[in-house]
mmCIF file of C-alpha atoms in Angstrom:
data_model
loop_
_atom_site.group_PDB
_atom_site.id
_atom_site.type_symbol
_atom_site.label_atom_id
_atom_site.label_comp_id
_atom_site.label_asym_id
_atom_site.label_seq_id
_atom_site.Cartn_x
_atom_site.Cartn_y
_atom_site.Cartn_z
ATOM 1 C CA MET A 1 -1.390 8.363 -3.377
ATOM 2 C CA ALA A 2 -1.963 6.904 -6.708
ATOM 3 C CA SER A 3 -4.689 5.088 -8.560
ATOM 4 C CA ALA A 4 -4.332 1.934 -10.571
ATOM 5 C CA ILE A 5 -6.151 -0.814 -11.816
ATOM 6 C CA ALA A 6 -6.462 -4.030 -9.565
ATOM 7 C CA ARG A 7 -6.633 -7.258 -11.661
ATOM 8 C CA TYR A 8 -6.709 -11.118 -11.407
ATOM 9 C CA GLU A 9 -6.999 -12.930 -14.622
ATOM 10 C CA MET A 10 -9.206 -10.964 -16.950
ATOM 11 C CA GLN A 11 -11.266 -9.108 -14.353
ATOM 12 C CA PRO A 12 -10.037 -5.262 -13.976
ATOM 13 C CA MET A 13 -11.106 -3.040 -11.222
ATOM 14 C CA ASN A 14 -10.125 0.663 -10.432
ATOM 15 C CA CYS A 15 -8.417 1.209 -7.019
ATOM 16 C CA ARG A 16 -6.538 3.843 -4.923
ATOM 17 C CA LEU A 17 -2.922 2.901 -3.405
ATOM 18 C CA LEU A 18 -1.347 4.360 -0.438
ATOM 19 C CA ALA A 19 2.435 3.632 -0.324
ATOM 20 C CA ASP A 20 3.766 3.918 3.220
ATOM 21 C CA THR A 21 7.200 2.617 4.207
ATOM 22 C CA ALA A 22 6.196 2.602 8.032
ATOM 23 C CA ALA A 23 3.916 -0.350 7.170
ATOM 24 C CA GLN A 24 6.191 -3.487 7.074
ATOM 25 C CA ARG A 25 3.579 -5.237 5.003
ATOM 26 C CA SER A 26 1.260 -4.765 1.920
ATOM 27 C CA PHE A 27 -2.440 -5.100 2.490
ATOM 28 C CA VAL A 28 -5.786 -5.224 0.343
ATOM 29 C CA GLU A 29 -9.255 -4.771 1.481
ATOM 30 C CA LYS A 30 -11.147 -7.996 1.632
ATOM 31 C CA GLU A 31 -14.158 -6.374 -0.431
ATOM 32 C CA LEU A 32 -11.843 -5.707 -3.253
ATOM 33 C CA SER A 33 -10.142 -9.127 -2.833
ATOM 34 C CA ARG A 34 -13.713 -10.965 -2.863
ATOM 35 C CA LEU A 35 -14.885 -8.858 -5.901
ATOM 36 C CA LEU A 36 -11.653 -9.825 -7.868
ATOM 37 C CA ARG A 37 -11.864 -13.538 -6.489
ATOM 38 C CA LEU A 38 -8.185 -13.189 -5.470
ATOM 39 C CA PRO A 39 -6.333 -16.585 -4.931
ATOM 40 C CA ILE A 40 -5.440 -17.317 -1.420
ATOM 41 C CA ILE A 41 -1.866 -18.647 -1.287
ATOM 42 C CA ARG A 42 -1.598 -19.036 2.311
ATOM 43 C CA LYS A 43 -2.383 -17.916 5.877
ATOM 44 C CA GLU A 44 -0.161 -15.943 8.068
ATOM 45 C CA LYS A 45 -0.305 -15.361 11.832
ATOM 46 C CA LEU A 46 0.515 -11.702 12.846
ATOM 47 C CA SER A 47 0.833 -9.985 16.322
ATOM 48 C CA VAL A 48 -1.206 -6.705 15.940
ATOM 49 C CA TYR A 49 -0.752 -3.742 18.242
ATOM 50 C CA SER A 50 -3.294 -1.064 18.611
ATOM 51 C CA PHE A 51 -1.853 2.524 19.502
ATOM 52 C CA GLY A 52 -0.842 2.538 23.123
ATOM 53 C CA ASP A 53 -1.276 -1.106 23.877
ATOM 54 C CA LYS A 54 1.513 -3.032 25.651
ATOM 55 C CA SER A 55 0.268 -6.273 24.401
ATOM 56 C CA SER A 56 -0.695 -7.707 21.048
ATOM 57 C CA VAL A 57 -3.644 -9.458 19.459
ATOM 58 C CA GLU A 58 -2.816 -12.503 17.432
ATOM 59 C CA LYS A 59 -4.865 -12.503 14.048
ATOM 60 C CA THR A 60 -4.517 -14.765 10.945
ATOM 61 C CA PHE A 61 -4.753 -13.137 7.647
ATOM 62 C CA ASN A 62 -5.170 -14.794 4.291
ATOM 63 C CA VAL A 63 -2.249 -13.868 1.891
ATOM 64 C CA VAL A 64 -3.574 -13.182 -1.653
ATOM 65 C CA LYS A 65 -1.886 -12.267 -5.000
ATOM 66 C CA ILE A 66 -2.875 -9.310 -6.758
ATOM 67 C CA ARG A 67 -1.646 -7.581 -9.866
ATOM 68 C CA LEU A 68 -1.597 -3.706 -9.787
ATOM 69 C CA GLU A 69 -1.303 -2.038 -13.146
ATOM 70 C CA SER A 70 -1.063 1.552 -14.426
ATOM 71 C CA LYS A 71 -4.399 3.031 -15.736
ATOM 72 C CA ASP A 72 -2.558 4.207 -18.681
ATOM 73 C CA ASP A 73 -0.356 1.293 -19.439
ATOM 74 C CA PRO A 74 -1.109 -2.121 -18.809
ATOM 75 C CA ASN A 75 2.559 -3.351 -19.225
ATOM 76 C CA SER A 76 3.596 -1.176 -16.435
ATOM 77 C CA TYR A 77 2.495 -3.610 -13.577
ATOM 78 C CA LEU A 78 3.441 -5.225 -10.396
ATOM 79 C CA GLU A 79 2.226 -8.550 -8.885
ATOM 80 C CA ILE A 80 2.371 -8.665 -5.136
ATOM 81 C CA GLU A 81 1.374 -10.750 -2.353
ATOM 82 C CA ALA A 82 -0.881 -8.809 0.221
ATOM 83 C CA LEU A 83 -2.574 -9.610 3.279
ATOM 84 C CA GLU A 84 -6.365 -9.139 3.467
ATOM 85 C CA THR A 85 -7.806 -6.782 5.917
ATOM 86 C CA GLU A 86 -11.425 -5.546 6.609
ATOM 87 C CA LYS A 87 -10.252 -1.979 6.224
ATOM 88 C CA ILE A 88 -7.054 -0.117 5.134
ATOM 89 C CA SER A 89 -8.063 3.059 7.272
ATOM 90 C CA ALA A 90 -11.310 3.763 9.477
ATOM 91 C CA SER A 91 -10.909 7.318 8.362
ATOM 92 C CA HIS A 92 -11.436 8.500 4.746
ATOM 93 C CA ILE A 93 -8.032 9.658 3.263
ATOM 94 C CA PRO A 94 -8.572 12.301 0.890
ATOM 95 C CA PRO A 95 -6.320 13.186 -1.924
ATOM 96 C CA PRO A 96 -4.326 16.269 -1.306
ATOM 97 C CA ASN A 97 -6.434 19.621 -0.972
ATOM 98 C CA ILE A 98 -4.299 21.860 -3.360
ATOM 99 C CA ASP A 99 -5.142 23.817 -6.225
ATOM 100 C CA ILE A 100 -2.791 22.377 -8.796
ATOM 101 C CA SER A 101 -3.558 25.227 -11.549
ATOM 102 C CA ILE A 102 -1.107 27.180 -9.500
ATOM 103 C CA TYR A 103 1.806 24.611 -9.841
ATOM 104 C CA ASN A 104 1.003 23.902 -13.704
ATOM 105 C CA LYS A 105 4.405 25.460 -14.421
ATOM 106 C CA HIS A 106 6.349 23.040 -12.172
ATOM 107 C CA LEU A 107 4.188 20.158 -13.118
ATOM 108 C CA LYS A 108 4.307 20.467 -16.846
ATOM 109 C CA GLY A 109 5.351 17.016 -18.356
ATOM 110 C CA LEU A 110 4.345 15.169 -15.102
ATOM 111 C CA LYS A 111 1.374 13.014 -15.361
ATOM 112 C CA LEU A 112 -0.132 12.475 -12.097
ATOM 113 C CA ALA A 113 -0.980 9.078 -10.618
ATOM 114 C CA ASP A 114 -4.101 10.292 -8.591
ATOM 115 C CA THR A 115 -6.681 12.845 -9.792
ATOM 116 C CA ILE A 116 -7.272 15.555 -7.237
ATOM 117 C CA ASN A 117 -11.182 15.038 -7.643
ATOM 118 C CA ASN A 118 -10.917 11.170 -6.822
ATOM 119 C CA ASP A 119 -12.598 10.796 -3.471
ATOM 120 C CA THR A 120 -12.768 7.081 -3.148
ATOM 121 C CA ASP A 121 -11.337 5.250 -0.406
ATOM 122 C CA VAL A 122 -7.971 3.648 -0.457
ATOM 123 C CA SER A 123 -8.144 -0.303 -0.899
ATOM 124 C CA VAL A 124 -4.604 -1.087 -1.148
ATOM 125 C CA LEU A 125 -1.777 -0.317 1.256
ATOM 126 C CA ILE A 126 1.716 -0.809 -0.247
ATOM 127 C CA GLY A 127 3.994 -1.425 2.506
ATOM 128 C CA ALA A 128 7.862 -1.597 2.685
ATOM 129 C CA ASP A 129 7.966 -5.079 1.442
ATOM 130 C CA ASN A 130 6.702 -3.729 -2.146
ATOM 131 C CA TYR A 131 7.616 0.032 -1.643
ATOM 132 C CA TYR A 132 10.762 0.272 -3.613
ATOM 133 C CA ASP A 133 9.317 -1.733 -6.585
ATOM 134 C CA VAL A 134 6.571 0.879 -6.580
ATOM 135 C CA MET A 135 8.423 4.111 -6.042
ATOM 136 C CA THR A 136 11.175 4.897 -8.355
ATOM 137 C CA GLY A 137 13.038 7.083 -5.999
ATOM 138 C CA ARG A 138 12.677 10.111 -8.383
ATOM 139 C CA ILE A 139 11.366 13.402 -6.802
ATOM 140 C CA LYS A 140 10.638 16.700 -8.127
ATOM 141 C CA ARG A 141 10.554 19.416 -5.492
ATOM 142 C CA ILE A 142 7.788 21.770 -6.110
ATOM 143 C CA ASN A 143 8.218 23.956 -3.185
ATOM 144 C CA ARG A 144 9.278 23.583 0.580
ATOM 145 C CA LYS A 145 5.852 21.720 1.313
ATOM 146 C CA LEU A 146 4.879 20.117 -1.884
ATOM 147 C CA VAL A 147 6.718 17.316 -3.717
ATOM 148 C CA ALA A 148 6.003 15.117 -6.713
ATOM 149 C CA ALA A 149 7.380 11.456 -6.336
ATOM 150 C CA GLN A 150 7.663 9.265 -9.598
ATOM 151 C CA SER A 151 6.107 5.856 -9.194
ATOM 152 C CA LEU A 152 5.289 2.944 -11.366
ATOM 153 C CA TYR A 153 1.762 4.471 -11.780
ATOM 154 C CA GLU A 154 2.995 7.968 -12.850
ATOM 155 C CA TRP A 155 3.685 11.088 -10.371
ATOM 156 C CA CYS A 156 2.062 11.187 -6.779
ATOM 157 C CA LEU A 157 1.890 14.574 -5.018
ATOM 158 C CA ILE A 158 3.110 14.756 -1.588
ATOM 159 C CA ASP A 159 1.606 17.836 0.344
ATOM 160 C CA VAL A 160 3.277 17.896 3.640
ATOM 161 C CA SER A 161 1.277 21.003 4.679
ATOM 162 C CA GLY A 162 -2.328 19.887 4.202
ATOM 163 C CA PHE A 163 -2.116 16.225 5.381
ATOM 164 C CA PRO A 164 -3.125 15.536 7.928
ATOM 165 C CA ASN A 165 -5.546 18.303 8.117
ATOM 166 C CA LYS A 166 -4.745 20.613 11.092
ATOM 167 C CA ASN A 167 -8.330 20.940 11.798
ATOM 168 C CA SER A 168 -9.123 17.142 11.849
ATOM 169 C CA SER A 169 -9.043 14.887 14.869
ATOM 170 C CA ASP A 170 -8.341 11.721 12.859
ATOM 171 C CA SER A 171 -5.122 10.200 13.247
ATOM 172 C CA SER A 172 -3.983 6.722 12.473
ATOM 173 C CA VAL A 173 -1.390 4.351 13.815
ATOM 174 C CA MET A 174 -0.740 0.760 12.988
ATOM 175 C CA LYS A 175 2.072 -1.494 13.883
ATOM 176 C CA VAL A 176 2.087 -5.076 12.651
ATOM 177 C CA VAL A 177 4.861 -7.632 14.021
ATOM 178 C CA VAL A 178 5.581 -10.829 12.260
ATOM 179 C CA GLU A 179 6.288 -13.768 14.600
ATOM 180 C CA GLU A 180 6.941 -17.067 12.910
ATOM 181 C CA ASP A 181 6.999 -20.464 14.793
ATOM 182 C CA VAL A 182 10.311 -20.987 15.931
ATOM 183 C CA SER A 183 9.751 -24.685 16.436
ATOM 184 C CA LYS A 184 8.927 -25.156 12.641
ATOM 185 C CA GLN A 185 11.953 -23.142 11.765
ATOM 186 C CA LEU A 186 14.192 -25.275 14.054
ATOM 187 C CA GLU A 187 12.613 -28.477 12.657
ATOM 188 C CA THR A 188 13.432 -27.461 9.207
ATOM 189 C CA PHE A 189 16.973 -26.556 10.025
ATOM 190 C CA TRP A 190 17.761 -29.826 11.602
ATOM 191 C CA GLN A 191 16.125 -31.735 8.649
ATOM 192 C CA LEU A 192 18.387 -29.729 6.275
ATOM 193 C CA GLU A 193 21.577 -30.347 8.841
ATOM 194 C CA ASN A 194 20.914 -34.193 8.801
ATOM 195 C CA LEU A 195 20.791 -34.018 4.977
ATOM 196 C CA GLY A 196 24.038 -32.334 5.025
ATOM 197 C CA ILE A 197 22.791 -29.147 3.377
#
């Protein structure tokens, strides 16, 4: 997880990000989008499957443009398109529950992207569509269960032993399938074909 500044025009707002390659698309909570007055670029119709469902529910989402910048360096930023959603997660996603003072020697020189005492909710989900623009691919293995991964917003701690909490009954899964209107695609194709393109 990372903390960043979400911005549109001159209005900044602190937010927490969750980067997840299992999510095909990036999402932003509607409340953050409204507070920043993010511009709606277009609408997209998606098929949303809930865990265990065999059929989908079609939903229409607003697609907004948002700028996410580093808390410490406004020149380190990414502008993305994200789908507006009511909530990123119904359950609270806390930062890793670890005593980082134990690992000070291993973390020396690494600036963390999220503070351990930051307990605000995640308001932006970075999906596979933007994941590799956010994560650099550099990692530093602290031990078998703890890894630091470098991002555009500094270093993120990934604690595989403490998340999800073994005593917790919360577990979240989401699958989104993008289904485009095939007839519109065919119409565009034939128009281009008739023009000789």
